[in-house]
Short mmCIF file of C-alpha atoms in Angstrom, two decimals:
data_model
loop_
_atom_site.label_atom_id
_atom_site.label_comp_id
_atom_site.label_asym_id
_atom_site.label_seq_id
_atom_site.Cartn_x
_atom_site.Cartn_y
_atom_site.Cartn_z
CA UNK A 1 -25.32 -22.49 26.67
CA UNK A 2 -27.41 -25.35 25.59
CA UNK A 3 -26.98 -27.31 22.35
CA UNK A 4 -30.41 -25.91 21.11
CA UNK A 5 -28.97 -22.36 21.40
CA UNK A 6 -25.79 -23.28 19.54
CA UNK A 7 -28.02 -24.79 16.74
CA UNK A 8 -29.72 -21.21 16.57
CA UNK A 9 -26.51 -19.69 15.24
CA UNK A 10 -27.16 -18.90 11.58
CA UNK A 11 -25.13 -20.95 9.27
CA UNK A 12 -25.36 -18.42 6.31
CA UNK A 13 -23.14 -15.54 5.63
CA UNK A 14 -20.80 -16.36 8.25
CA UNK A 15 -17.25 -14.84 7.48
CA UNK A 16 -14.31 -17.11 7.11
CA UNK A 17 -10.49 -15.91 7.11
CA UNK A 18 -10.91 -15.17 3.52
CA UNK A 19 -13.46 -12.76 4.12
CA UNK A 20 -11.53 -10.78 6.75
CA UNK A 21 -8.44 -10.91 4.47
CA UNK A 22 -10.43 -9.44 1.61
CA UNK A 23 -11.28 -6.55 3.96
CA UNK A 24 -7.33 -5.78 3.68
CA UNK A 25 -7.70 -5.15 -0.23
CA UNK A 26 -5.01 -7.88 -0.96
CA UNK A 27 -4.41 -6.45 -4.60
CA UNK A 28 -3.55 -2.87 -3.34
CA UNK A 29 -1.44 -4.50 -0.67
CA UNK A 30 0.63 -6.22 -3.47
CA UNK A 31 1.49 -2.93 -4.86
CA UNK A 32 2.43 -1.39 -1.69
CA UNK A 33 4.76 -4.25 -0.71
CA UNK A 34 6.52 -4.09 -4.00
CA UNK A 35 7.13 -0.29 -3.90
CA UNK A 36 8.13 -0.36 -0.31
CA UNK A 37 10.40 -3.27 -0.87
CA UNK A 38 12.03 -1.10 -3.74
CA UNK A 39 12.24 2.02 -1.35
CA UNK A 40 14.12 -0.03 1.00
CA UNK A 41 16.48 -1.85 -1.15
CA UNK A 42 17.57 1.34 -2.97
CA UNK A 43 18.48 3.19 0.13
CA UNK A 44 22.04 3.54 0.79
CA UNK A 45 21.92 2.02 4.17
CA UNK A 46 22.14 -1.73 4.86
CA UNK A 47 19.07 -3.18 6.83
CA UNK A 48 19.15 -6.45 8.38
CA UNK A 49 16.88 -8.82 6.41
CA UNK A 50 15.02 -9.78 9.01
CA UNK A 51 14.13 -6.10 10.14
CA UNK A 52 13.44 -5.36 6.41
CA UNK A 53 11.06 -8.08 6.39
CA UNK A 54 9.21 -6.92 9.51
CA UNK A 55 9.15 -3.30 8.16
CA UNK A 56 7.54 -4.40 4.95
CA UNK A 57 5.18 -6.59 6.84
CA UNK A 58 4.15 -3.55 8.95
CA UNK A 59 3.70 -1.36 5.88
CA UNK A 60 1.64 -4.06 4.29
CA UNK A 61 -0.57 -4.55 7.38
CA UNK A 62 -1.11 -0.71 7.74
CA UNK A 63 -2.28 -0.65 4.11
CA UNK A 64 -4.61 -3.59 4.80
CA UNK A 65 -5.81 -1.68 7.92
CA UNK A 66 -6.62 1.46 5.70
CA UNK A 67 -8.43 -0.94 3.39
CA UNK A 68 -10.48 -2.43 6.21
CA UNK A 69 -11.31 1.23 7.60
CA UNK A 70 -12.26 2.35 3.96
CA UNK A 71 -14.62 -0.39 3.72
CA UNK A 72 -16.14 0.33 7.01
CA UNK A 73 -16.68 4.10 5.99
CA UNK A 74 -17.80 3.19 2.58
CA UNK A 75 -20.05 0.48 3.45
CA UNK A 76 -23.15 2.50 2.70
CA UNK A 77 -22.10 3.01 -0.99
CA UNK A 78 -20.36 -0.09 -1.61
CA UNK A 79 -23.51 -2.10 -2.06
CA UNK A 80 -24.78 0.40 -4.57
CA UNK A 81 -21.99 -0.28 -7.22
CA UNK A 82 -21.36 -3.28 -9.23
CA UNK A 83 -17.58 -3.31 -8.63
CA UNK A 84 -17.84 -3.22 -4.87
CA UNK A 85 -21.12 -4.95 -4.16
CA UNK A 86 -19.36 -8.38 -3.37
CA UNK A 87 -17.06 -6.89 -0.79
CA UNK A 88 -17.49 -8.70 2.62
CA UNK A 89 -19.75 -5.92 4.17
CA UNK A 90 -22.27 -5.45 1.55
CA UNK A 91 -22.18 -9.30 0.84
CA UNK A 92 -23.33 -9.70 4.70
CA UNK A 93 -20.25 -11.77 5.63
CA UNK A 94 -18.70 -9.15 7.94
CA UNK A 95 -20.38 -6.33 10.02
CA UNK A 96 -19.17 -2.83 9.54
CA UNK A 97 -18.18 -2.79 13.18
CA UNK A 98 -15.96 -5.85 12.74
CA UNK A 99 -14.31 -4.01 9.86
CA UNK A 100 -13.84 -0.85 11.89
CA UNK A 101 -12.40 -2.95 14.92
CA UNK A 102 -10.07 -4.87 12.68
CA UNK A 103 -8.87 -1.67 10.91
CA UNK A 104 -8.18 -0.01 14.25
CA UNK A 105 -6.44 -2.84 15.74
CA UNK A 106 -4.26 -3.33 12.76
CA UNK A 107 -3.39 0.16 12.42
CA UNK A 108 -2.20 0.29 16.03
CA UNK A 109 -0.24 -2.91 15.62
CA UNK A 110 1.61 -1.91 12.44
CA UNK A 111 2.48 1.67 13.54
CA UNK A 112 3.70 0.54 17.06
CA UNK A 113 5.59 -2.52 15.58
CA UNK A 114 7.15 -0.46 12.92
CA UNK A 115 8.44 2.09 15.52
CA UNK A 116 9.90 -0.71 17.73
CA UNK A 117 11.50 -2.58 14.71
CA UNK A 118 12.79 0.55 12.99
CA UNK A 119 12.27 4.25 13.88
CA UNK A 120 9.83 6.90 14.88
CA UNK A 121 9.75 8.73 11.65
CA UNK A 122 8.96 5.57 9.66
CA UNK A 123 6.10 4.93 12.04
CA UNK A 124 4.86 8.45 11.85
CA UNK A 125 4.77 8.20 8.22
CA UNK A 126 2.85 5.10 8.11
CA UNK A 127 0.28 6.60 10.63
CA UNK A 128 -0.04 9.67 8.69
CA UNK A 129 -0.75 7.45 5.40
CA UNK A 130 -3.54 5.61 7.26
CA UNK A 131 -4.90 8.88 8.56
CA UNK A 132 -4.70 10.33 4.95
CA UNK A 133 -6.29 7.64 3.30
CA UNK A 134 -9.22 7.30 5.84
CA UNK A 135 -9.88 10.82 6.84
CA UNK A 136 -8.45 13.09 3.91
CA UNK A 137 -9.51 10.67 1.04
CA UNK A 138 -12.34 8.51 2.25
CA UNK A 139 -14.33 10.84 4.54
CA UNK A 140 -13.62 14.15 2.86
CA UNK A 141 -12.38 14.12 -0.66
CA UNK A 142 -14.06 11.14 -2.33
CA UNK A 143 -17.43 12.41 -2.01
CA UNK A 144 -16.95 16.10 -2.26
CA UNK A 145 -14.83 16.64 -5.40
CA UNK A 146 -13.93 15.06 -8.83
CA UNK A 147 -10.21 15.81 -7.87
CA UNK A 148 -10.44 13.24 -5.17
CA UNK A 149 -8.02 10.59 -6.88
CA UNK A 150 -5.57 13.38 -7.46
CA UNK A 151 -5.08 14.29 -3.78
CA UNK A 152 -6.06 11.02 -2.44
CA UNK A 153 -3.49 9.19 -4.67
CA UNK A 154 -0.77 10.52 -2.14
CA UNK A 155 -1.85 7.81 0.31
CA UNK A 156 -0.50 5.13 -2.36
CA UNK A 157 2.51 7.05 -2.94
CA UNK A 158 3.93 6.98 0.69
CA UNK A 159 5.16 3.26 0.73
CA UNK A 160 8.43 3.71 -1.14
CA UNK A 161 9.08 6.88 0.96
CA UNK A 162 8.51 4.74 4.11
CA UNK A 163 10.78 1.99 3.02
CA UNK A 164 13.54 4.53 2.43
CA UNK A 165 13.11 6.08 5.74
CA UNK A 166 13.16 2.58 7.48
CA UNK A 167 16.58 2.16 6.09
CA UNK A 168 18.01 5.83 6.36
CA UNK A 169 15.79 7.35 9.20
CA UNK A 170 15.17 10.50 7.04
CA UNK A 171 13.56 11.65 4.05
CA UNK A 172 15.50 12.77 1.00
CA UNK A 173 15.25 14.00 -2.56
CA UNK A 174 15.17 10.20 -3.85
CA UNK A 175 12.35 9.26 -1.34
CA UNK A 176 10.40 12.46 -2.35
CA UNK A 177 10.82 11.67 -6.06
CA UNK A 178 9.65 8.06 -5.61
CA UNK A 179 6.63 9.53 -3.90
CA UNK A 180 6.03 11.96 -6.70
CA UNK A 181 6.18 9.16 -9.33
CA UNK A 182 3.28 7.36 -7.78
CA UNK A 183 1.46 10.55 -7.04
CA UNK A 184 1.69 11.90 -10.53
CA UNK A 185 1.14 8.45 -12.04
CA UNK A 186 -2.17 7.79 -10.10
CA UNK A 187 -4.60 10.17 -11.99
CA UNK A 188 -3.81 9.13 -15.56
CA UNK A 189 -3.77 5.43 -14.65
CA UNK A 190 -7.13 5.80 -12.91
CA UNK A 191 -8.81 8.00 -15.34
CA UNK A 192 -7.82 5.86 -18.19
CA UNK A 193 -9.58 3.04 -16.38
CA UNK A 194 -12.58 5.30 -15.57
CA UNK A 195 -13.11 6.01 -19.38
CA UNK A 196 -13.65 2.26 -20.37
CA UNK A 197 -15.37 0.76 -17.20
CA UNK A 198 -19.04 1.43 -16.86
CA UNK A 199 -19.08 2.85 -13.42
CA UNK A 200 -22.17 3.62 -11.36
CA UNK A 201 -20.47 6.25 -9.17
CA UNK A 202 -23.43 8.38 -9.96
CA UNK A 203 -25.89 6.11 -8.09
CA UNK A 204 -23.66 6.29 -5.15
CA UNK A 205 -23.32 10.11 -5.42
CA UNK A 206 -19.50 9.90 -5.83
CA UNK A 207 -18.28 12.73 -8.03
CA UNK A 208 -15.95 11.24 -10.63
CA UNK A 209 -14.24 13.37 -13.24
CA UNK A 210 -15.90 11.28 -16.14
CA UNK A 211 -19.32 12.08 -14.79
CA UNK A 212 -19.05 15.59 -13.28
CA UNK A 213 -17.05 17.18 -16.26
CA UNK A 214 -17.42 14.56 -19.11
CA UNK A 215 -15.12 12.20 -20.94
CA UNK A 216 -13.61 15.14 -23.15
CA UNK A 217 -12.30 16.59 -20.13
CA UNK A 218 -11.16 13.51 -18.64
CA UNK A 219 -9.16 12.75 -21.87
CA UNK A 220 -7.54 16.12 -21.62
CA UNK A 221 -6.68 15.53 -17.99
CA UNK A 222 -4.98 12.21 -18.84
CA UNK A 223 -2.76 13.88 -21.40
CA UNK A 224 -1.80 16.84 -19.12
CA UNK A 225 -1.00 14.66 -16.24
CA UNK A 226 0.96 12.18 -18.38
CA UNK A 227 3.06 15.14 -19.48
CA UNK A 228 3.58 16.30 -15.93
CA UNK A 229 4.81 12.78 -14.94
CA UNK A 230 7.61 12.68 -17.44
CA UNK A 231 9.95 15.05 -15.90
CA UNK A 232 9.32 13.33 -12.44
CA UNK A 233 10.14 9.92 -13.73
CA UNK A 234 13.17 11.07 -15.77
CA UNK A 235 14.45 13.13 -12.94
CA UNK A 236 14.94 10.12 -10.67
CA UNK A 237 17.49 8.94 -13.28
CA UNK A 238 19.94 11.82 -12.15
CA UNK A 239 19.68 11.11 -8.42
CA UNK A 240 21.79 8.56 -6.25
CA UNK A 241 19.26 5.81 -7.05
CA UNK A 242 19.20 6.35 -10.75
CA UNK A 243 21.60 5.61 -13.54
CA UNK A 244 21.84 4.98 -17.38
CA UNK A 245 19.79 1.72 -17.13
CA UNK A 246 17.02 3.29 -15.46
CA UNK A 247 17.16 6.44 -17.80
CA UNK A 248 16.87 4.21 -20.93
CA UNK A 249 14.10 2.29 -19.47
CA UNK A 250 12.38 5.30 -18.34
CA UNK A 251 12.64 7.06 -21.77
CA UNK A 252 11.20 4.08 -23.37
CA UNK A 253 8.33 3.75 -20.95
CA UNK A 254 7.44 7.42 -21.01
CA UNK A 255 7.58 7.45 -24.84
CA UNK A 256 5.09 4.51 -24.92
CA UNK A 257 2.79 6.18 -22.09
CA UNK A 258 2.79 9.63 -23.75
CA UNK A 259 2.06 8.00 -27.20
CA UNK A 260 -0.86 6.24 -25.62
CA UNK A 261 -2.08 9.30 -23.96
CA UNK A 262 -2.01 11.54 -27.06
CA UNK A 263 -3.85 8.68 -28.95
CA UNK A 264 -6.50 8.70 -26.18
CA UNK A 265 -6.75 12.42 -26.20
CA UNK A 266 -7.30 12.65 -29.95
CA UNK A 267 -10.23 10.19 -29.98
CA UNK A 268 -13.87 11.08 -29.40
CA UNK A 269 -16.48 8.92 -27.70
CA UNK A 270 -17.79 7.71 -30.86
CA UNK A 271 -14.60 6.23 -32.13
CA UNK A 272 -13.92 4.77 -28.67
CA UNK A 273 -17.47 3.05 -28.61
CA UNK A 274 -16.78 1.78 -32.16
CA UNK A 275 -13.85 -0.33 -31.04
CA UNK A 276 -14.88 -1.09 -27.58
CA UNK A 277 -12.40 1.54 -25.96
CA UNK A 278 -9.44 -0.49 -27.24
CA UNK A 279 -7.11 2.44 -26.92
CA UNK A 280 -8.28 3.27 -23.56
CA UNK A 281 -7.77 -0.36 -22.36
CA UNK A 282 -4.31 -0.18 -23.90
CA UNK A 283 -3.30 2.92 -22.18
CA UNK A 284 -4.52 1.46 -18.83
CA UNK A 285 -2.10 -1.66 -19.49
CA UNK A 286 0.52 0.61 -20.36
CA UNK A 287 0.18 2.59 -17.21
CA UNK A 288 0.14 -0.66 -15.11
CA UNK A 289 3.68 -1.78 -16.78
CA UNK A 290 4.93 1.83 -16.42
CA UNK A 291 4.92 1.76 -12.78
CA UNK A 292 6.01 -1.73 -12.34
CA UNK A 293 9.05 -1.39 -14.61
CA UNK A 294 10.06 1.90 -13.25
CA UNK A 295 10.45 0.55 -9.67
CA UNK A 296 11.91 -2.66 -11.45
CA UNK A 297 14.55 -0.53 -13.10
CA UNK A 298 15.43 1.15 -9.77
CA UNK A 299 15.89 -2.42 -8.43
CA UNK A 300 18.30 -3.33 -11.35
CA UNK A 301 20.23 -0.01 -10.77
CA UNK A 302 20.57 -0.98 -7.07
CA UNK A 303 21.75 -4.60 -7.93
CA UNK A 304 24.29 -3.08 -10.31
CA UNK A 305 25.52 -0.73 -7.69
CA UNK A 306 26.33 -3.83 -5.27
CA UNK A 307 28.58 -4.96 -8.04
CA UNK A 308 30.04 -1.67 -8.47
CA UNK A 309 28.48 -0.93 -11.89
CA UNK A 310 25.28 0.99 -10.97
CA UNK A 311 24.60 4.86 -11.30
CA UNK A 312 26.66 7.29 -13.15
CA UNK A 313 30.10 6.49 -11.57
CA UNK A 314 31.39 4.68 -14.71
CA UNK A 315 30.21 7.57 -17.07
CA UNK B 1 -28.76 -32.24 26.70
CA UNK B 2 -25.07 -32.25 27.21
CA UNK B 3 -22.89 -30.20 24.95
CA UNK B 4 -20.68 -32.30 22.79
CA UNK B 5 -17.09 -31.28 22.61
CA UNK B 6 -16.91 -31.56 18.77
CA UNK B 7 -20.10 -29.55 17.88
CA UNK B 8 -21.15 -28.52 14.41
CA UNK B 9 -19.99 -24.86 15.34
CA UNK B 10 -16.38 -26.09 15.86
CA UNK B 11 -16.46 -27.69 12.57
CA UNK B 12 -17.85 -24.85 10.65
CA UNK B 13 -15.44 -22.55 12.35
CA UNK B 14 -12.39 -24.61 12.18
CA UNK B 15 -10.79 -22.56 9.17
CA UNK B 16 -11.24 -19.39 11.17
CA UNK B 17 -9.66 -20.90 14.29
CA UNK B 18 -6.90 -22.33 12.51
CA UNK B 19 -6.22 -19.05 10.72
CA UNK B 20 -6.21 -17.18 13.98
CA UNK B 21 -3.89 -19.75 15.60
CA UNK B 22 -1.52 -19.46 12.71
CA UNK B 23 -1.52 -15.62 12.90
CA UNK B 24 -0.73 -15.82 16.75
CA UNK B 25 2.16 -18.21 16.07
CA UNK B 26 3.35 -15.86 13.43
CA UNK B 27 3.17 -12.86 15.64
CA UNK B 28 5.21 -14.74 18.30
CA UNK B 29 7.70 -15.67 15.59
CA UNK B 30 7.96 -12.06 14.50
CA UNK B 31 8.48 -10.57 18.01
CA UNK B 32 10.94 -13.35 18.84
CA UNK B 33 13.07 -12.86 15.74
CA UNK B 34 12.92 -9.11 16.15
CA UNK B 35 14.34 -9.52 19.67
CA UNK B 36 17.21 -11.85 18.65
CA UNK B 37 18.05 -9.54 15.89
CA UNK B 38 17.97 -6.58 17.81
CA UNK B 39 19.99 -8.08 20.78
CA UNK B 40 22.57 -9.43 18.50
CA UNK B 41 23.20 -6.33 16.59
CA UNK B 42 24.08 -4.39 19.87
CA UNK B 43 27.62 -2.93 19.74
CA UNK B 44 27.88 -2.23 23.46
CA UNK B 45 26.31 -4.44 26.11
CA UNK B 46 25.48 -1.20 28.17
CA UNK B 47 22.73 -0.59 25.42
CA UNK B 48 21.09 -3.89 26.56
CA UNK B 49 21.93 -4.09 30.25
CA UNK B 50 21.10 -1.54 32.94
CA UNK B 51 21.22 -1.48 36.68
CA UNK B 52 17.71 -2.27 37.05
CA UNK B 53 17.97 -1.17 40.76
CA UNK B 54 20.55 -3.63 41.39
CA UNK B 55 24.35 -2.68 41.48
CA UNK B 56 26.22 -4.21 38.40
CA UNK B 57 29.93 -3.59 38.69
CA UNK B 58 30.42 -4.63 35.07
CA UNK B 59 28.65 -1.59 33.96
CA UNK B 60 30.60 1.00 35.95
CA UNK B 61 33.23 2.62 33.80
CA UNK B 62 36.82 1.73 34.99
CA UNK B 63 38.28 4.50 36.99
CA UNK B 64 41.03 6.09 35.38
CA UNK B 65 40.33 4.44 32.08
CA UNK B 66 40.24 7.75 30.03
CA UNK B 67 43.52 8.94 31.69
#
């Protein structure tokens, strides 16, 4: 290769490490890391800290691989929406083929390493999570039904279950309830956001509930799903990973979330526009702290149990 | 023209190359650490050692040990 040919390499739009990292959707990864960590910590089986670290790393990388594959599949519509137009592929930094290659490589790496480090069931669940997010959610549901976020939310609900399986090697009621907590939380959380963010999903022909059924129906859905979420959240209190501390925190959080959902349901669009969607934004913020504090409460119970105080043993 | 060792391309892609290098070092560290932890946590040496086509007397159960 001559120096002249090297000079012909374009200097604009070249991807750096940050662009490849952005393909992994780091903000989604942070939630995955936290919930998987809690699932691992609350399990009744001790895991060597380094094995635990590798397991969380694999789950995070698997989630990142899903993000890269999602960006590859959605590269045709990401450029049409303001929220996603600056992603590495529509920005011209990374080619779709690179994203596909990175996604497949990291998927294989994370699943195989998780299997070697922990057990086959945890690796199988991680593989299924990646499959579910890409094939079931991205390829199938996202562009075909306004219920996409309801069923697709399962992909984000698996990490605490995988964390639990890493430690115990099996799925139990506690793991299923942690899964159900995120699964039931996702729709009201997302629809509260959809109510106040001016989306352009219509331009990309993605059927979002706010656009296919209107905002009134979306408000009804937020309330119904919030009510359905409450027994799941409270039910965890009476399993081996719950306890009185979790129950008190959960009662307060559910009261706040339900109160916000009712206020959101009572409003019409004129009232929302008048105060610039203040209630919708408040409910969205409440939903964020709701999930974080529920899993935080589970960590507190686990810490108390380590000193002999957690759970219902003393009551 | 002879290609220079420190070409502009090297400069431009330094961040990317350093990043890949760090990832590889991290990968080696993870595999090494995992190996050390797995081996140290074995309760029975026979889980780690095997015959490997070579007779290893130390792996043969003692005759009459269970009697």
